[in-house]
Coordinates of C-alpha atoms in Angstrom, one line a residue:
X1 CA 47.2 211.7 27.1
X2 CA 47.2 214.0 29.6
X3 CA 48.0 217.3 27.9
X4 CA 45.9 216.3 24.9
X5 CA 42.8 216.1 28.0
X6 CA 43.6 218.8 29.9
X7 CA 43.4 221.4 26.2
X8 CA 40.1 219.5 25.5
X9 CA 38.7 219.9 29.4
X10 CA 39.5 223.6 29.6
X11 CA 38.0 224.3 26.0
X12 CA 34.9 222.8 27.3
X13 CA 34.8 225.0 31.0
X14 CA 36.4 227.7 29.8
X15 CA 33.4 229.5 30.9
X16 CA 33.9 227.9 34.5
X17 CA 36.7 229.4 35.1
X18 CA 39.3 226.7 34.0
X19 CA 42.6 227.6 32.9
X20 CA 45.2 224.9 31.3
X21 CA 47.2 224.3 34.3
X22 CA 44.2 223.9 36.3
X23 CA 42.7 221.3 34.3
X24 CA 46.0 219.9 33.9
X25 CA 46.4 219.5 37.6
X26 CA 42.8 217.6 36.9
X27 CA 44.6 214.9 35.0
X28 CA 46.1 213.4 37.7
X29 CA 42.6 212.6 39.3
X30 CA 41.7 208.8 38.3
X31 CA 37.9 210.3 37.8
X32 CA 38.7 213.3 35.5
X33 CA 41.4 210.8 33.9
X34 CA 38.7 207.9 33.2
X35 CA 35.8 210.2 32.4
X36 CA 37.8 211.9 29.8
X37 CA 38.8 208.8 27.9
X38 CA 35.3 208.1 27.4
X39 CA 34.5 211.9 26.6
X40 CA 37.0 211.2 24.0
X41 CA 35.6 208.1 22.5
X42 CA 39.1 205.8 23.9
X43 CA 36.8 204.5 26.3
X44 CA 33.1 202.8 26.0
X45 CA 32.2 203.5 29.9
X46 CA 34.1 204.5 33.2
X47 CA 32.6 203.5 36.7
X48 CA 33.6 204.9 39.4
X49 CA 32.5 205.2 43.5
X50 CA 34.5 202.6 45.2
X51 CA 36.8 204.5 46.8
X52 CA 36.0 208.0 46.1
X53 CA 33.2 210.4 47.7
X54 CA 30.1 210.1 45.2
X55 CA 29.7 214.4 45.6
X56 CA 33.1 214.5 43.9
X57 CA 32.1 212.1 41.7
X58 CA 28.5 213.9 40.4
X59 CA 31.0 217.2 40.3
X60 CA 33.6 215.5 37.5
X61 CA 30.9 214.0 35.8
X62 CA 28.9 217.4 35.1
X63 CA 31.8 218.7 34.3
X64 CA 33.4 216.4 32.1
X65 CA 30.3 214.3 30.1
X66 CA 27.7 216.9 30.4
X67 CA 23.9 216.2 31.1
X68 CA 22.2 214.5 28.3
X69 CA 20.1 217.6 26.0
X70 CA 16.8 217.6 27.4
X71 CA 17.1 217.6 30.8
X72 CA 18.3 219.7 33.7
X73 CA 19.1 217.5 36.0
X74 CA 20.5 213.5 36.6
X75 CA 20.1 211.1 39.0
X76 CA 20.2 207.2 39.7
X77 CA 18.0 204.1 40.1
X78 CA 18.7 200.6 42.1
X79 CA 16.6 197.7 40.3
X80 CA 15.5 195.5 43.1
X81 CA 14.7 191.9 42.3
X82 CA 12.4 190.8 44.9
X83 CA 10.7 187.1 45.2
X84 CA 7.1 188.6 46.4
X85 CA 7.4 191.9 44.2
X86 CA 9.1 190.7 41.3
X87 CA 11.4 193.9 39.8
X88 CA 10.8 197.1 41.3
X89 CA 12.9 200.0 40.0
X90 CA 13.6 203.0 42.7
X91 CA 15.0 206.6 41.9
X92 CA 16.9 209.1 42.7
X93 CA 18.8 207.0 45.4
X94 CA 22.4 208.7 45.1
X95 CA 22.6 212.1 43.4
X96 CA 19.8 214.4 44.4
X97 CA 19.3 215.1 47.9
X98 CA 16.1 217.5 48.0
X99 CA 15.0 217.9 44.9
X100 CA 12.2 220.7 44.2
X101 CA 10.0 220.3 41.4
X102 CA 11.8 220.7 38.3
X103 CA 14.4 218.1 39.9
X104 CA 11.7 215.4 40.7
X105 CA 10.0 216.4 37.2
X106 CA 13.3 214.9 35.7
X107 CA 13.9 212.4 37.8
X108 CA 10.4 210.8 36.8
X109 CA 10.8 211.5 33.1
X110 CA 14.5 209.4 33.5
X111 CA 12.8 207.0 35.9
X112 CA 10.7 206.1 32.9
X113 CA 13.5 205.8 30.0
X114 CA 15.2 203.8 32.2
X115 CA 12.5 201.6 33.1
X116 CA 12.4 201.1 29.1
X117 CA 15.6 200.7 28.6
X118 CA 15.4 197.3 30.5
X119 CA 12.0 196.4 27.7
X120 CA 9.9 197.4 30.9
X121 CA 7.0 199.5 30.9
X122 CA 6.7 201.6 33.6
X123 CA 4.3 202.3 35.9
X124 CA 5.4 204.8 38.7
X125 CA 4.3 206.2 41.9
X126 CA 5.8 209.4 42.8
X127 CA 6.3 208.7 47.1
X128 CA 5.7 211.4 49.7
X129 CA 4.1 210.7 53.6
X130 CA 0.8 212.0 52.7
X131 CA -1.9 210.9 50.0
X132 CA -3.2 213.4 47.1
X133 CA -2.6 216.5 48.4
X134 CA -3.9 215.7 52.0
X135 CA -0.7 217.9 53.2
X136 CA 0.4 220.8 51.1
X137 CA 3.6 221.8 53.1
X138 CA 7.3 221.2 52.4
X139 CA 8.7 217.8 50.3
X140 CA 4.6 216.4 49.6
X141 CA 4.0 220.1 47.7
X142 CA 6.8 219.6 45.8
X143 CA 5.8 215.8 44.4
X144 CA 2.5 216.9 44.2
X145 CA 3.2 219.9 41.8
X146 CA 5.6 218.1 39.7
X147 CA 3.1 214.7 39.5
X148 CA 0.9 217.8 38.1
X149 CA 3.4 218.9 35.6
X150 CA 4.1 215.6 34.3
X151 CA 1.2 214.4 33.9
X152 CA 0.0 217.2 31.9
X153 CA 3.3 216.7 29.5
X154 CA 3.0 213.2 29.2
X155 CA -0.8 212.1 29.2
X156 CA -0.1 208.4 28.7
X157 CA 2.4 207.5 31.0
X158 CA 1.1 205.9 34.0
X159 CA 2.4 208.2 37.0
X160 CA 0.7 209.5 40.2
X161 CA 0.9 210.5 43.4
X162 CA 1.7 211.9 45.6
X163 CA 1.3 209.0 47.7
X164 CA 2.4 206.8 50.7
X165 CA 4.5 203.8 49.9
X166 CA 1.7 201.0 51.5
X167 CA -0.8 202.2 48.4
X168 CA 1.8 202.5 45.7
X169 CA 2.9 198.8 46.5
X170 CA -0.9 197.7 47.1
X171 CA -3.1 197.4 44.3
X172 CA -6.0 196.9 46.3
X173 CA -5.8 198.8 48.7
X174 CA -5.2 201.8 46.3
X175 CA -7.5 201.1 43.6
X176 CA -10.4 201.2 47.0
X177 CA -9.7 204.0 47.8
X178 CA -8.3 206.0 45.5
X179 CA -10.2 204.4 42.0
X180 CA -9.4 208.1 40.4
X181 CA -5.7 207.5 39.8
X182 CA -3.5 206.6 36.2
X183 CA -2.1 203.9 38.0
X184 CA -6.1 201.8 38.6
X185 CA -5.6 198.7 37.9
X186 CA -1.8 198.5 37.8
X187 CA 0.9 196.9 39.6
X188 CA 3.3 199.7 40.4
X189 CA 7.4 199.3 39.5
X190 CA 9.0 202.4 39.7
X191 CA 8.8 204.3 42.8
X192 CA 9.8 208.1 42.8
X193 CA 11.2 209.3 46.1
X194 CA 10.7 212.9 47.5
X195 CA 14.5 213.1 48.7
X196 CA 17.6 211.2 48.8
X197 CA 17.5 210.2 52.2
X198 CA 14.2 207.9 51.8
X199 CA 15.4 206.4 48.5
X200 CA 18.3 205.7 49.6
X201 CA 17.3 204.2 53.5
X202 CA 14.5 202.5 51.6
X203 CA 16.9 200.2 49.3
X204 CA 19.2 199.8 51.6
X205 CA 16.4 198.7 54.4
X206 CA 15.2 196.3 52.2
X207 CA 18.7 194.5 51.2
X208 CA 19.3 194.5 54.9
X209 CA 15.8 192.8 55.5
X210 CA 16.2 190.4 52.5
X211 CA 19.6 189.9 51.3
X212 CA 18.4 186.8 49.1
X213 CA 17.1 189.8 46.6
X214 CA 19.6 190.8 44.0
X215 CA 20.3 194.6 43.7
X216 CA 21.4 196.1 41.0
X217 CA 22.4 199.6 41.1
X218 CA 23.0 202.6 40.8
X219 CA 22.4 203.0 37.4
X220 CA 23.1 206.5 36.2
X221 CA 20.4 208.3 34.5
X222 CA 20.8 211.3 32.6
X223 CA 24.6 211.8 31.5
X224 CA 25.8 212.4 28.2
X225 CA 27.9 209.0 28.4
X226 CA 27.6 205.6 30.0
X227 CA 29.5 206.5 33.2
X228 CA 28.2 204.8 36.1
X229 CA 29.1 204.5 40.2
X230 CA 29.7 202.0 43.1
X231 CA 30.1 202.8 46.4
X232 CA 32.3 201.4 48.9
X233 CA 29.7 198.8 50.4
X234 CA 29.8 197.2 47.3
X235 CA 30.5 193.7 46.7
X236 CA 32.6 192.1 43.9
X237 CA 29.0 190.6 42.6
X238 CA 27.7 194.6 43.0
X239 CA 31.1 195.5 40.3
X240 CA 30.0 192.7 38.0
X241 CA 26.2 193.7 37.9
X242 CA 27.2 197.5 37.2
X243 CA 29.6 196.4 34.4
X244 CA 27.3 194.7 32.5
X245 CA 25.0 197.6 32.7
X246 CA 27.2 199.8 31.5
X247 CA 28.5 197.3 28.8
X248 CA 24.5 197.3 27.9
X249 CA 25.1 201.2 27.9
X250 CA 27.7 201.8 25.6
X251 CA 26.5 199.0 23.2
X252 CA 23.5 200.9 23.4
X253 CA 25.1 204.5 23.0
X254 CA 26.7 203.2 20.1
X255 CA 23.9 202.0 18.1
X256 CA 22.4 205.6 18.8
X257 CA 25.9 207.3 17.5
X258 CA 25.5 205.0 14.0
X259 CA 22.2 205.9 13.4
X260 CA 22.2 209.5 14.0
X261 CA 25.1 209.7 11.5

């Protein structure tokens, strides 16, 4: 199948740069390889990570699948099944490392579909080290403009921030003393990190601290196909959990391919 790849891969970059040979050469890689069969349709999903850089990873995977129509950007989320919390969804722990605006603006927006996707409704807290605006410098500027944007795209979905992680997980505390918000009265899910480094240290801080709590994760958001990642921590449980998401995924997928035809 190689050859037959390597003509569709350097139709599709042609504007990249790609010649034949060069996306020929690509053939041999196990990611281009697997990602193309499902590009192709002789594969439902492809996940990848366990032994493999995730930066080379994100790199095949914008090249080969694409980035779902819509969006700019895509990202990940680790579901967290905690025994206090109950479920509590976090994003963008693996692809984005400082996002501006328009990143964090997608990020929310897929934060959201994927919180639906597992019949959830989501209620989200963008995360930042300062409340509201109370510092307008650097990463809480950027979560504060976006909460802005989205919020005036998307009146009814409960989002806001920018705010410190004790409120967002504290109903009370935050609907004291800050009763103004979209999220009064709710128990927040989703939590929207300002970079990759705090999504990622929280999640992992929290399966150090409690590693009764199942993980799930990451869950790709935002691709054109159900290709998901694992990373070399992972543990033969971690494998199982991300198959059946991507099973869900492609089932899924396929439902929508049916329909729209």
């Amino acid at each position: 199948r190689r050859e037959r790849y390597a003509r569709i891969l350097a139709d599709k970059c042609r504007r990249r740069g790609y010649t034949l040979q060069e996306a020929n050469d690509k053939m041999f890689e196990r990611n281009y390889f697997g990602m193309m069969m499902v590009e192709t349709g002789d594969a439902d999903a492809f996940i990848t990570g366990l032994y493999t850089k995730y930066s080379n990873t994100i790199k095949v995977a914008n090249e080969v699948i694409g980035i779902r129509p819509g969006y700019s950007h895509f990202g990940t989320m680790h579901i967290l099944n905690t025994k206090k919390k109950g479920v509590i969804y976090l994003a963008d722990t693996l692809i984005n490392r400082l996002p501006n605006k328009d990143v964090l603006v997608d990020i929310a927006r897929l934060s959201a579909e994927t919180v639906r996707f597992f019949n959830d409704e989501p209620a989200i807290a963008m995360i930042s080290f300062s409340n509201f605006g109370s510092d307008n410098c650097g990463s809480p500027a950027e979560v504060h403009a976006a909460v802005e944007e989205i919020q005036q795209r998307y009146p009814n979905l409960a989002i806001d921030g920018e705010m410190q992680i004790n409120f967002a997980l504290n109903r009370k505390l935050r609907d004291a003393r800050y009763p103004f918000t979209r999220l009064n009265g709710l128990e927040v899910n989703t939590l929207v990190f300002p970079n990759l480094s705090s999504a990622n240290s929280a999640y992992k801080l929290l399966q150090t601290l409690d590693p009764d709590s199942e993980i799930i994760g990451p869950i790709q958001m935002g691709l054109n196909k159900p290709i998901h990642f694992t990373d070399f921590e992972c543990s033969v449980r971690d494998v199982v959990n991300i198959t059946a998401v991507a099973v869900i995924d492609a089932y899924v997928q396929k439902i929508k391919d049916n329909i729209n035809k």
